[in-house]
XYZ file of C-alpha atoms in Angstrom:
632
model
C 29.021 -9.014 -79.307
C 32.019 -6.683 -78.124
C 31.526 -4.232 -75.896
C 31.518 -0.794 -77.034
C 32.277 2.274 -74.662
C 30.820 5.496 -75.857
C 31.642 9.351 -74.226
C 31.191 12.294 -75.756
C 33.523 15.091 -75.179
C 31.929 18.661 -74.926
C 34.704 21.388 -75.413
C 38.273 20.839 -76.708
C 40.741 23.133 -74.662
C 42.882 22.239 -72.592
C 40.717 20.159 -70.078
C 39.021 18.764 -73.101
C 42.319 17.339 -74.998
C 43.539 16.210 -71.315
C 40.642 13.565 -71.111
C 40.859 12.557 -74.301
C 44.924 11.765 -73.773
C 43.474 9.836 -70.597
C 41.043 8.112 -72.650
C 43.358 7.125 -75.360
C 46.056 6.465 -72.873
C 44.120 4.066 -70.815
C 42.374 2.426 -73.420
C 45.572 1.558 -75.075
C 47.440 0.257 -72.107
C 44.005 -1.904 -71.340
C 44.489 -3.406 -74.691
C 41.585 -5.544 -76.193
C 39.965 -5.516 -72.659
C 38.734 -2.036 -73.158
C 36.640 -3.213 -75.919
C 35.888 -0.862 -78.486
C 35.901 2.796 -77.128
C 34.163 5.387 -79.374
C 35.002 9.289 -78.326
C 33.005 12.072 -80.190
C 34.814 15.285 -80.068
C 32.589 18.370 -80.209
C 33.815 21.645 -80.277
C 32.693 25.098 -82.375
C 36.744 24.949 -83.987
C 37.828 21.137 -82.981
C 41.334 22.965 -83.227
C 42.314 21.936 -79.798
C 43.461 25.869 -79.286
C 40.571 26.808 -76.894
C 40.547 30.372 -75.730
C 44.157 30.491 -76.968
C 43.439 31.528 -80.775
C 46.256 30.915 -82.933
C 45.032 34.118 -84.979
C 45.691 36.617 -82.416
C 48.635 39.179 -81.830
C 52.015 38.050 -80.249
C 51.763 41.256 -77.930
C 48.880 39.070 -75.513
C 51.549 36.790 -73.334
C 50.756 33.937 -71.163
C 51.631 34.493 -67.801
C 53.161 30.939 -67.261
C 57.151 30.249 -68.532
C 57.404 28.016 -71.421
C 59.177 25.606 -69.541
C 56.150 25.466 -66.825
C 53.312 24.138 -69.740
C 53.104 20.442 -70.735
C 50.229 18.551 -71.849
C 51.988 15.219 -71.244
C 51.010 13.307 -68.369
C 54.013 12.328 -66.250
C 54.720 9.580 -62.794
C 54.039 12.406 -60.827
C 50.111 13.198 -61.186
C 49.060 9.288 -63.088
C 51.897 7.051 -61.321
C 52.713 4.249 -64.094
C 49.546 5.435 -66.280
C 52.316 7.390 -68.815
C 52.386 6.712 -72.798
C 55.141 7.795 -74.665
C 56.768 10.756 -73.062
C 56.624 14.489 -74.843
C 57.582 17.932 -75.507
C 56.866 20.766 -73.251
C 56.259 24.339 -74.468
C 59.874 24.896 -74.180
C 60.877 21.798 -76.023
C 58.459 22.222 -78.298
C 59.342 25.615 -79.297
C 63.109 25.012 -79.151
C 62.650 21.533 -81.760
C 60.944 23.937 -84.242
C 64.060 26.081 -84.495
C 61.501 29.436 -83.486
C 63.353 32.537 -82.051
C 62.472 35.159 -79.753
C 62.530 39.021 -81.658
C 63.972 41.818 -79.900
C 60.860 43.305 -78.934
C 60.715 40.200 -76.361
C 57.415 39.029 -77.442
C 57.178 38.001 -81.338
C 58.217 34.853 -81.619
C 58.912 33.643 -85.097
C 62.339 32.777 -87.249
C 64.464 35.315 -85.963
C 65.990 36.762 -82.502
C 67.603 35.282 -79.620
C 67.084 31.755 -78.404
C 63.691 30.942 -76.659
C 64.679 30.627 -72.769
C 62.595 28.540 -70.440
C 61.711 31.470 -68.368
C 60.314 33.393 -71.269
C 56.687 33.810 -71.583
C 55.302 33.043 -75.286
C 52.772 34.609 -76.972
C 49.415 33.143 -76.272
C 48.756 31.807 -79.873
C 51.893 29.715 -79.363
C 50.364 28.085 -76.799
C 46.940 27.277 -79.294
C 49.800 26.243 -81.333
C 51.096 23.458 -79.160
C 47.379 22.474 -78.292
C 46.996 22.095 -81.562
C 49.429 19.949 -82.470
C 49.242 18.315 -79.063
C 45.504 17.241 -80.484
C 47.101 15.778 -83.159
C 49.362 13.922 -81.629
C 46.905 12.438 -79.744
C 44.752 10.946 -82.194
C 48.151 9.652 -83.738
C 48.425 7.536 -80.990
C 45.002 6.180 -80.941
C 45.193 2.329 -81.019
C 42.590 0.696 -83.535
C 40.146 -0.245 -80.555
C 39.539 3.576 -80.205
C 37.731 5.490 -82.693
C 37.657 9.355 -82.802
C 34.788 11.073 -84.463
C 34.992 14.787 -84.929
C 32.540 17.322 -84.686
C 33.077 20.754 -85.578
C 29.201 22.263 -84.126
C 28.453 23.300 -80.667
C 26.503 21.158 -78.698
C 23.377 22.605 -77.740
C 20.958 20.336 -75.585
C 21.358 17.353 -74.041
C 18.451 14.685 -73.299
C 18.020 10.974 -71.446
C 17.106 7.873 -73.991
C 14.768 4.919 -73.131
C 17.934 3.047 -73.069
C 19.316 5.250 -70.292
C 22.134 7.290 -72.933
C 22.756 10.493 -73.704
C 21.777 12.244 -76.712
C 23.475 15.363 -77.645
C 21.683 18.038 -80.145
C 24.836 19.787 -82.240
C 24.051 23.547 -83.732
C 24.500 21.769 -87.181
C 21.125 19.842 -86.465
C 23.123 16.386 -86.111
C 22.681 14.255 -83.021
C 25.264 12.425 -81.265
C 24.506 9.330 -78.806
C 26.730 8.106 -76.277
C 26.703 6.239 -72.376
C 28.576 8.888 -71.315
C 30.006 12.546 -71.484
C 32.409 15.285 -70.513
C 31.511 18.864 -70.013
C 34.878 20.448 -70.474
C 33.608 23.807 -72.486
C 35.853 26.273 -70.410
C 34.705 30.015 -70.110
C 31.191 29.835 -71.894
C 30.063 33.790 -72.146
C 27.127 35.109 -69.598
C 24.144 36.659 -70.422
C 24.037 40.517 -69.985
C 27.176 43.236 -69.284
C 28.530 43.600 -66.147
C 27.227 46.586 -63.422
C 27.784 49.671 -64.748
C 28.052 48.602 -68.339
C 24.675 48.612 -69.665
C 23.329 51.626 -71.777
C 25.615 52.845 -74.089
C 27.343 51.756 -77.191
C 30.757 52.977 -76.125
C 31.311 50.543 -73.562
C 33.065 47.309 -73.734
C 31.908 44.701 -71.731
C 34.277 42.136 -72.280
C 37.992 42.187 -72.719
C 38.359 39.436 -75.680
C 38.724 38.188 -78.740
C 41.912 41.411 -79.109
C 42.144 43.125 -81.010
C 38.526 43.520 -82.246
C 36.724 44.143 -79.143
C 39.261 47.793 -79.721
C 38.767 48.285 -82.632
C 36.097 51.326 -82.645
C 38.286 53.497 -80.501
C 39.786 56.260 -82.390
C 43.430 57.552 -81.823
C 42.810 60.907 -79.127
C 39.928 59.270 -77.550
C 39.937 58.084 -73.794
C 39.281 54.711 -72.480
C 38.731 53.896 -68.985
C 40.080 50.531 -68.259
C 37.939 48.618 -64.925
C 41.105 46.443 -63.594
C 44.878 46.267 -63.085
C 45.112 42.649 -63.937
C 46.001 40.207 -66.732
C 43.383 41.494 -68.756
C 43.904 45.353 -68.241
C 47.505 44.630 -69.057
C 46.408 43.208 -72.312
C 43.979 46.119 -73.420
C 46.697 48.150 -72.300
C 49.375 46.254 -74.808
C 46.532 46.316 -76.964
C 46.213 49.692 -77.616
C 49.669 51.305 -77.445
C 51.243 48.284 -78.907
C 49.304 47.223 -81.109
C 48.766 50.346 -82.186
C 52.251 51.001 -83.474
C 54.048 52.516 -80.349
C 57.130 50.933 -79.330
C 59.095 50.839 -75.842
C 62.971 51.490 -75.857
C 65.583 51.307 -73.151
C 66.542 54.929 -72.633
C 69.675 54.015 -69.901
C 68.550 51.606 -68.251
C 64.983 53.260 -68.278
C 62.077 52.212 -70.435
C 60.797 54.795 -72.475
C 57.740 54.752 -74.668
C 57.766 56.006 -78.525
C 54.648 56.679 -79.282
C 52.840 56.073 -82.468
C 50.159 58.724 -82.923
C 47.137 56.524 -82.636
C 46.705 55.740 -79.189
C 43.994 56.527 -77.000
C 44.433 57.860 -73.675
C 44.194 55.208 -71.191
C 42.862 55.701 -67.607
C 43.065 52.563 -65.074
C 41.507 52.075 -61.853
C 39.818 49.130 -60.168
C 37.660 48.579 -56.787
C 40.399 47.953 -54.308
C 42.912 50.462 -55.551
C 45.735 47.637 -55.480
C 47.891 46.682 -58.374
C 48.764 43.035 -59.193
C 52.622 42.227 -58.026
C 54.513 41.577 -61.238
C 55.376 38.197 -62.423
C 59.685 38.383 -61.384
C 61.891 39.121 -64.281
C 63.377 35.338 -64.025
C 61.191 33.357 -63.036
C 63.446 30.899 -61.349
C 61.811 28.623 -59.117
C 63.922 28.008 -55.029
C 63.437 24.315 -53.971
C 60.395 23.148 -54.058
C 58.553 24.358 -50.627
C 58.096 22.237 -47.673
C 55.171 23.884 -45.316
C 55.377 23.300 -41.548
C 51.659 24.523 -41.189
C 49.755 24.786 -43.981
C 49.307 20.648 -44.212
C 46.655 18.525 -45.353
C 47.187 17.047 -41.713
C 46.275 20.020 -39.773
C 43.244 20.824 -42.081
C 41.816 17.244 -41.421
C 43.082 18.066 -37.338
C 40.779 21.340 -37.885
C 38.054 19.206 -39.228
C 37.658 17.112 -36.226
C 37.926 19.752 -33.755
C 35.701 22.562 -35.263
C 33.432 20.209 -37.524
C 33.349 20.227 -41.227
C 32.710 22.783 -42.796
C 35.411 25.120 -41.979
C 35.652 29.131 -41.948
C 38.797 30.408 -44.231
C 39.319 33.614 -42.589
C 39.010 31.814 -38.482
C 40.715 28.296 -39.272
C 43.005 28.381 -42.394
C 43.611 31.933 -42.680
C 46.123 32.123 -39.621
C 47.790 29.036 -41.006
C 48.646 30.848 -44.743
C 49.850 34.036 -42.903
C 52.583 31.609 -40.507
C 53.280 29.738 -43.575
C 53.958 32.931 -45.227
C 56.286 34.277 -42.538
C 58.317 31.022 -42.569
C 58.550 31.157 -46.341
C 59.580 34.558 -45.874
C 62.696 33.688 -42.937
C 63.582 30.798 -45.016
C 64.112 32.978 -48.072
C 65.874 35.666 -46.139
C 68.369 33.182 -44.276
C 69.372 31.187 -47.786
C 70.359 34.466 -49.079
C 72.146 35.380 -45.784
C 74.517 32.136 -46.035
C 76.591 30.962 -43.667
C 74.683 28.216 -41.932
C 71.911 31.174 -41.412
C 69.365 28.507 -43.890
C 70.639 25.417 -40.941
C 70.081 27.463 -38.023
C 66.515 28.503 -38.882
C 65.372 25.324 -39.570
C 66.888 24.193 -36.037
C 64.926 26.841 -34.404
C 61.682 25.793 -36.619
C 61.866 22.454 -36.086
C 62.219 22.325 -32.238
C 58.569 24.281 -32.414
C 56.225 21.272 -32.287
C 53.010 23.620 -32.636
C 51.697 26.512 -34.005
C 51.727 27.744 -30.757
C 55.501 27.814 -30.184
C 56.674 28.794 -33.641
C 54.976 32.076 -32.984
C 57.333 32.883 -30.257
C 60.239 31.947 -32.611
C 58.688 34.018 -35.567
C 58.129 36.581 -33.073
C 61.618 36.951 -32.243
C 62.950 37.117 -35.872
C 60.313 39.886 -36.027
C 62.342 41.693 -33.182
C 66.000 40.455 -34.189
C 65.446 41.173 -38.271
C 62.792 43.791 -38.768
C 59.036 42.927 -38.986
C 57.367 40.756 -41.839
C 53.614 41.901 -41.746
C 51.807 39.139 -43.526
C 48.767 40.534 -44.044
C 50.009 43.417 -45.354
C 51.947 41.861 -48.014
C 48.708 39.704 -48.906
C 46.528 42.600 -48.748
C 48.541 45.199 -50.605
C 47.434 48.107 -49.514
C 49.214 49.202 -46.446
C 50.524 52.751 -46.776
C 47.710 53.629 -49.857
C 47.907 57.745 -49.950
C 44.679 59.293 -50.872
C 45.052 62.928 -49.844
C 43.756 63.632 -53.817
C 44.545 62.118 -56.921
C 48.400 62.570 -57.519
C 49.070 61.176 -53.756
C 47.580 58.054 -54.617
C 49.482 57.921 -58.152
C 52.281 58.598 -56.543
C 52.281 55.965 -54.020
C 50.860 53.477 -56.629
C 53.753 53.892 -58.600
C 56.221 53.275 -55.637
C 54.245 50.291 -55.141
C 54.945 49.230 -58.627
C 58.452 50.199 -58.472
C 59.096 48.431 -55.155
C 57.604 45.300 -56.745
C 59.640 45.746 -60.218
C 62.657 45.631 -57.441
C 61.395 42.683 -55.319
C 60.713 41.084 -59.431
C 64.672 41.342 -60.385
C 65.715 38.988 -57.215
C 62.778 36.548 -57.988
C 61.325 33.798 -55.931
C 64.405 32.726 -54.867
C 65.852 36.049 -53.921
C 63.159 38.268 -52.754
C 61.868 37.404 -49.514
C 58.812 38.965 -49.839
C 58.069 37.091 -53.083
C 58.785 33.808 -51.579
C 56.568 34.601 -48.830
C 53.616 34.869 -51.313
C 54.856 32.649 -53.719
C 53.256 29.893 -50.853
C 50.094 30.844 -52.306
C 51.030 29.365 -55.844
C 52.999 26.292 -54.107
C 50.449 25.239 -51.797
C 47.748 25.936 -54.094
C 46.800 22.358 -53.893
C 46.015 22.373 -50.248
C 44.152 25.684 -50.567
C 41.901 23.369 -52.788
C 41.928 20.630 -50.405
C 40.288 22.904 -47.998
C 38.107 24.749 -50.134
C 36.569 22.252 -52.743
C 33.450 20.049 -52.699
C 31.324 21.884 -49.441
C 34.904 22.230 -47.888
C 33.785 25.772 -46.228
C 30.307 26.941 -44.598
C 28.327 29.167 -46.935
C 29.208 32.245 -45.996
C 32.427 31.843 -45.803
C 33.000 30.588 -49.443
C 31.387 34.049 -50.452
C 33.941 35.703 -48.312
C 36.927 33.767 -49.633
C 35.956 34.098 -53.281
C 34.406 38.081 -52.768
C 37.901 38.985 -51.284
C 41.011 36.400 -50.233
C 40.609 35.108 -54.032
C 41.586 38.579 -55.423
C 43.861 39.204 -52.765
C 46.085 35.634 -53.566
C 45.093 36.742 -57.487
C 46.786 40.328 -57.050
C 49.683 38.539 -55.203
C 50.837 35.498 -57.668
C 48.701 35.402 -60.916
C 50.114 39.035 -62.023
C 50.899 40.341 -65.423
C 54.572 39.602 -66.451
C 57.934 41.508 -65.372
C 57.603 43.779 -68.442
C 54.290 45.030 -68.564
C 54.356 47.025 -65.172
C 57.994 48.130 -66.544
C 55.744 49.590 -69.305
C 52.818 50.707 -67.837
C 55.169 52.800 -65.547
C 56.620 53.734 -68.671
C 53.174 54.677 -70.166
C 51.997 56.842 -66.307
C 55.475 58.849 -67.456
C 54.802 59.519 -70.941
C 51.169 60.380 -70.389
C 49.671 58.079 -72.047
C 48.080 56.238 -68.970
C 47.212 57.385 -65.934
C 45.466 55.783 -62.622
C 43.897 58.854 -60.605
C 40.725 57.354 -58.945
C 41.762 55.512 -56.152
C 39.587 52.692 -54.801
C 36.281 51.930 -55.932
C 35.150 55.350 -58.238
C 31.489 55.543 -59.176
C 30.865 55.366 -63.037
C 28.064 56.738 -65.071
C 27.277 57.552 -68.674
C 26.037 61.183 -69.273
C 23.208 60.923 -71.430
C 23.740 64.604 -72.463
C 27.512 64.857 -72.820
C 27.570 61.077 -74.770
C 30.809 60.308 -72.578
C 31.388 58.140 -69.433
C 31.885 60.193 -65.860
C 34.387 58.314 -63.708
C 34.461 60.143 -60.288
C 37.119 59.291 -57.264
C 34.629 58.110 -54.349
C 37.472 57.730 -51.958
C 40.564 60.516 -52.279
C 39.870 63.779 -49.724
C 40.310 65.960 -52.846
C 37.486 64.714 -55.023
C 38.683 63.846 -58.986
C 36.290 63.436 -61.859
C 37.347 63.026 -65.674
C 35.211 62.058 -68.812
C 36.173 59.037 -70.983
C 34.786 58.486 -74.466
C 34.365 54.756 -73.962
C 34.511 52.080 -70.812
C 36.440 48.542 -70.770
C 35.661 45.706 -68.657
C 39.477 43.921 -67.689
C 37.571 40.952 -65.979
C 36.741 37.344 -68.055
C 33.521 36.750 -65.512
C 33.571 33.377 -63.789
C 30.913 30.794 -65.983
C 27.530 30.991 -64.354
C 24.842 28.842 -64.772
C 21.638 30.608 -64.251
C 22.780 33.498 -66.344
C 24.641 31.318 -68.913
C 24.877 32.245 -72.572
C 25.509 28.548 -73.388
C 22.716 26.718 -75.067
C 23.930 23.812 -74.220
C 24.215 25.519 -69.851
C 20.823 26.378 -70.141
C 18.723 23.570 -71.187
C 20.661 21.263 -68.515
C 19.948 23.907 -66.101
C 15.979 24.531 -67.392
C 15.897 20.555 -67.336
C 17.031 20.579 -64.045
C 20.094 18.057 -64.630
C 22.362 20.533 -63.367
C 22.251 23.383 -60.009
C 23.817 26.298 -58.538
C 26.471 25.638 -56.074
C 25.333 28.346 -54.198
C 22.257 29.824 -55.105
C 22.034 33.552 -53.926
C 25.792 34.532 -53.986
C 26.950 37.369 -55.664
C 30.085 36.126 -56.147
C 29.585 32.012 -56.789
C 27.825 31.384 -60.209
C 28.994 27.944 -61.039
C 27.672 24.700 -61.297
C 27.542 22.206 -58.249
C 29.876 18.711 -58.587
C 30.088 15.901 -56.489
C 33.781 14.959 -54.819
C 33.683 12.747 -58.198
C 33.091 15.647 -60.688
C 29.292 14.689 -61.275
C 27.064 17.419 -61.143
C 24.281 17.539 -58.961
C 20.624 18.372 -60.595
C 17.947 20.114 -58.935
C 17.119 17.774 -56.255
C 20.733 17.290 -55.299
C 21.019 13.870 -57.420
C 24.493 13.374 -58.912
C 24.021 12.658 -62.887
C 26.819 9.821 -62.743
C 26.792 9.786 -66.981
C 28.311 13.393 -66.792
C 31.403 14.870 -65.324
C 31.996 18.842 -65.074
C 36.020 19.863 -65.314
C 36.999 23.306 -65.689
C 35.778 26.752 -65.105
C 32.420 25.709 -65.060
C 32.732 24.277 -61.387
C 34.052 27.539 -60.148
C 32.800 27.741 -56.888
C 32.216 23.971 -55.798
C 36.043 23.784 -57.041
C 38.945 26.136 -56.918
C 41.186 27.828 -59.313
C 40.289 25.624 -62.275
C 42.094 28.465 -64.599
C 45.231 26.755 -65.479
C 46.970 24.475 -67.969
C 49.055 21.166 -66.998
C 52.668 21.910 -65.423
C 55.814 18.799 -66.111
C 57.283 16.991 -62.974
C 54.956 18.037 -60.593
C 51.234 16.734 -59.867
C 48.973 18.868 -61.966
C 45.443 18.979 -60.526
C 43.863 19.201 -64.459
C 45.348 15.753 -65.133
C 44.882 14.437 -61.900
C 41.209 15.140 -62.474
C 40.970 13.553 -65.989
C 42.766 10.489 -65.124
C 40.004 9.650 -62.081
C 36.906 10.578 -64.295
C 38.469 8.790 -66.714
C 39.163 5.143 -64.697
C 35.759 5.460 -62.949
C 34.317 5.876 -66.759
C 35.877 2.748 -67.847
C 35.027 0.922 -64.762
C 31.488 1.198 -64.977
C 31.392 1.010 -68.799
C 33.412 -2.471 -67.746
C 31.008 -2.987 -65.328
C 27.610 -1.541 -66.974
C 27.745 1.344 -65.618
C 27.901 0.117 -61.923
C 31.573 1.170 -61.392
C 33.573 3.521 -59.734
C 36.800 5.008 -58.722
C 37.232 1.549 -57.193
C 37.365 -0.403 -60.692
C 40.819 -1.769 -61.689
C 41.580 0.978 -64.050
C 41.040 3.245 -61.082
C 43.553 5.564 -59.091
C 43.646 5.069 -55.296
C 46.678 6.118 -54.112
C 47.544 9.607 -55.864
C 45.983 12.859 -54.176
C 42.790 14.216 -55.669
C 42.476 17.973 -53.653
């Protein structure tokens, strides 16, 4: 009788479709020694778009280049486990003969040739997915059957003969050895603080338009965030509802349409997000002298595992930062300024004596505070309400600056640009019970927002705008940090008071919006599928208590851990949904460089075929296993 290997996979974004190209990959290069593989695909849509709808408005932007997104495994993250090469965003774009339109965001037949430093609308990206999906099961060999399942799954339960069945919202069950949890950012029960109790609140940014669509032209909306999402609403509702910028001079004006809101911004720290640069054109890729998986395993063995971020690692980022920062600043000075540093660097065997040298750059070049430039806020005004809007907007216009020289230009960019590069070794410290308790709470409570504000901004254009926006007044930002919010019962309108400018400032808004997408939790979890597992007990907290960690608890090998702290080995958890025992899962596959999302599908993957091989007493060490590629 052949053998028959059976996984389910539970979500089909971006995670979702990358195990599936592992499993089809894999399969196909094992030939007839795979046996027969069956994969059934479950997913609400089955589009392969995930939270990138193809339906929705050009206006919401990714804030990675086209030429950064590919969902083609390369040498770099799977070594020699490659199929046939493939497009990236760019490419794909580019093959299809689609145009950019003068607005600089709808893409379509028409306009200027797509660059690989633009950023494309979002539902070109479901696009891609979507025909990514396709191409997938194109290149399904026979031995690999696909079955499709357009329902939700929503429980999960053990069979006498030890598999998994899977109960679908369409009253169908599905039974398998193994499965996949790859459903991305399932909703949580309840709003957010401060959102509860009144029907002119939104509580969550997305789908856009229609979470919008009940606020009238005239009325105000206060906006909780400077972020991604804030930019969005922002877009959203000046935009998308008609108005148009134009380049007065050299200066962005807005046009109004007539039917905008008002739009009033503020957020608990005060701090803007730094821009995404203009051109996003990446400097060689960045060699650290620090910040090393070396001297995090050195740290291990002299303080003991687990470490704390802000004592052990947090030194190591801010040196790393001021090299990045010298390095930048001597390339641009030329002539043999780049050789000389890196003479002076490399003669410091230590931390300990690059300090010194660091130090006296400090006193020969002017002083690079790195903390500052992490934290933001150095120099925040709030004497009253137009002091801080004043020095916010510096702050953005400073950036906007910093954003025309780019990575490879702007000192100061390259110096936090080490957060993006080095990502990878931030995750090597963090992940899998890599800090103490407390000090994951700390890192994800505030450095997390901190590296956020500093490298996962909005693009070039939309500060441009919302600067654009403050001088047309449309939008304003006169809070400062952290202003209380209440409804007033009486009045039917939102209060939003400052709670730290001297000169107290309080205005009414006719509705509230939420510009946060809350990390997945599991205890509050809106997911049927979430809470059974978790009522069952198959799956835990990572850290029960926080405030800020909600997700589920993995294993090193992606298994989560039930209530007694058992790993269920016939599951793995990729995504969002191990926020917390994993970092910064938020992020689709980059070409030429290892990608952690496709690292992590091609290990579950092998150890899945292994111990279906081996009846389901393999591992990572099975011959379809990868030993020798970095898994942080």
């Amino acid at each position: 009788m052949t053998r028959e290997t059976s996984v389910a996979i539970i979500g089909l974004g971006s995670r979702g479709l990358s195990v599936l190209e592992r499993i089809v990959t894999l399969a196909k290069k094992a030939g007839p020694a795979a046996g027969q593989v069956r994969v059934e695909i479950i997913d609400p849509s089955c589009a392969g778009s995930g939270v990138h709808d193809t339906g929705q408005p050009d206006y919401l932007l990714l804030n990675t280049t086209c030429a950064q997104v590919s969902m083609f495994p390369d040498s770099c993250t799977v070594g020699p486990d490659v199929d046939e090469s493939g497009p990236s965003l760019h490419e794909w774009v580019t093959e299809r003969g689609l145009r950019m339109a003068a607005d600089g965001f709808t893409v379509g037949e028409r306009g200027r040739q797509i660059r690989p430093t633009d950023f494309l609308p979002r539902r070109v990206l479901g696009e891609y997915l979507g025909w990514f999906f396709a191409e997938v099961r194109h290149r399904a060999p026979p031995h690999v059957r696909l079955i499709v399942h357009q329902a939700a799954a929503v429980d999960l339960s053990s069979e006498p003969d030890s598999s998994l069945a899977i109960a679908l919202s369409d009253g169908t069950r599905v039974q398998v050895r193994h499965a996949f949890l790859t459903t991305g950012y399932t909703r949580n029960n309840g709003a957010g603080p401060g959102f509860a109790g009144s029907h002119r609140s939104i509580a969550e940014p997305y789908p856009l338009p229609a979470q919008v669509t009940g606020v009238a032209p005239g009325q105000t909306v206060a906006i909780d965030g400077f972020g991604l999402s804030a930019m969005d609403l922002m877009s959203c509702l000046t935009v998308g509802r008609g108005g148009r910028f134009a380049d007065d001079g050299g200066c962005l004006r807005y046009l109004p349409s007539g039917r905008e809101p008002s739009l009033l911004l503020y957020s608990r720290s005060g701090v803007p997000c730094r821009a995404r640069p203009l051109v996003v054109a990446f400097a060689p890729r960045y060699e650290p002298l620090v910040l090393t998986r070396a001297r995090i395993d050195a740290l291990r063995i002299s303080r003991g595992e687990p470490l704390d971020f802000d004592a052990d690692v947090l030194p190591l980022v801010r040196t790393e930062m001021r090299i990045a920062y010298r390095r930048c600043q001597a390339r641009c000075a030329g002539g043999g300024a780049g050789q000389a540093l890196d003479r002076d660097l490399s003669q410091a065997t230590g931390l300990a004596e690059l300090i010194p040298v660091l130090g006296e750059l400090d006193a020969r070049l002017g002083r690079f505070d790195a903390q500052a430039a992490l934290d933001g806020s150095a120099g925040m005004l709030l004497d009253g309400s137009a002091a801080y809007q004043e020095w916010l907007a510096e702050f953005l216009t400073l950036d906007l600056a910093d954003g025309i020289l780019g990575f490879a230009r702007s000192p100061v960019k390259a110096a936090l640009d080490i957060l993006r590069e080095l990502r990878d070794t931030i995750r090597y410290v963090v992940d899998f019970g890599g800090l103490t308790g407390e000090s994951l709470d700390e890192f994800n409570r505030r450095t997390v927002p901190c590296m956020n504000r500093a490298v996962v901004g909005p693009q070039y254009e939309r500060h441009a705008e919302l600067l654009a926006l403050m001088a047309a007044g449309i939008a304003a930002t006169p809070f400062g940090p952290a202003p209380a919010v209440a409804w007033d019962d009486r009045a039917g309108r939102w209060t939003i008071a400052s709670s730290r400018l001297r000169v107290p400032y309080l205005r009414e808004a006719d509705w509230l919006a939420a510009a946060h997408v809350p990390q997945p939790a599991v205890e509050a979890s809106g997911s049927a599928l979430i809470s059974a597992l978790h009522r069952k007990g198959w799956i835990r907290r990572h850290r029960p208590g926080s405030s800020v960690v909600h997700g589920i608890d993995v294993d090193s090998d992606q298994h989560p851990l039930g209530a007694q702290g058992h790993a269920e080995r016939r599951l793995w958890v990729l995504g969002p949904l191990c926020e917390g025992a994993t970092f910064y899962n938020n992020l689709v596959p980059s070409p030429n460089v290892y990608s952690r999302p496709v690292s992590d599908a091609q290990r579950c993957v092998a150890a899945m075929l292994a111990a279906s091989r081996s009846g389901g007493r393999g591992s990572l060490a099975g011959e379809l296993a990868v030993t020798d590629l970095p898994v942080g």
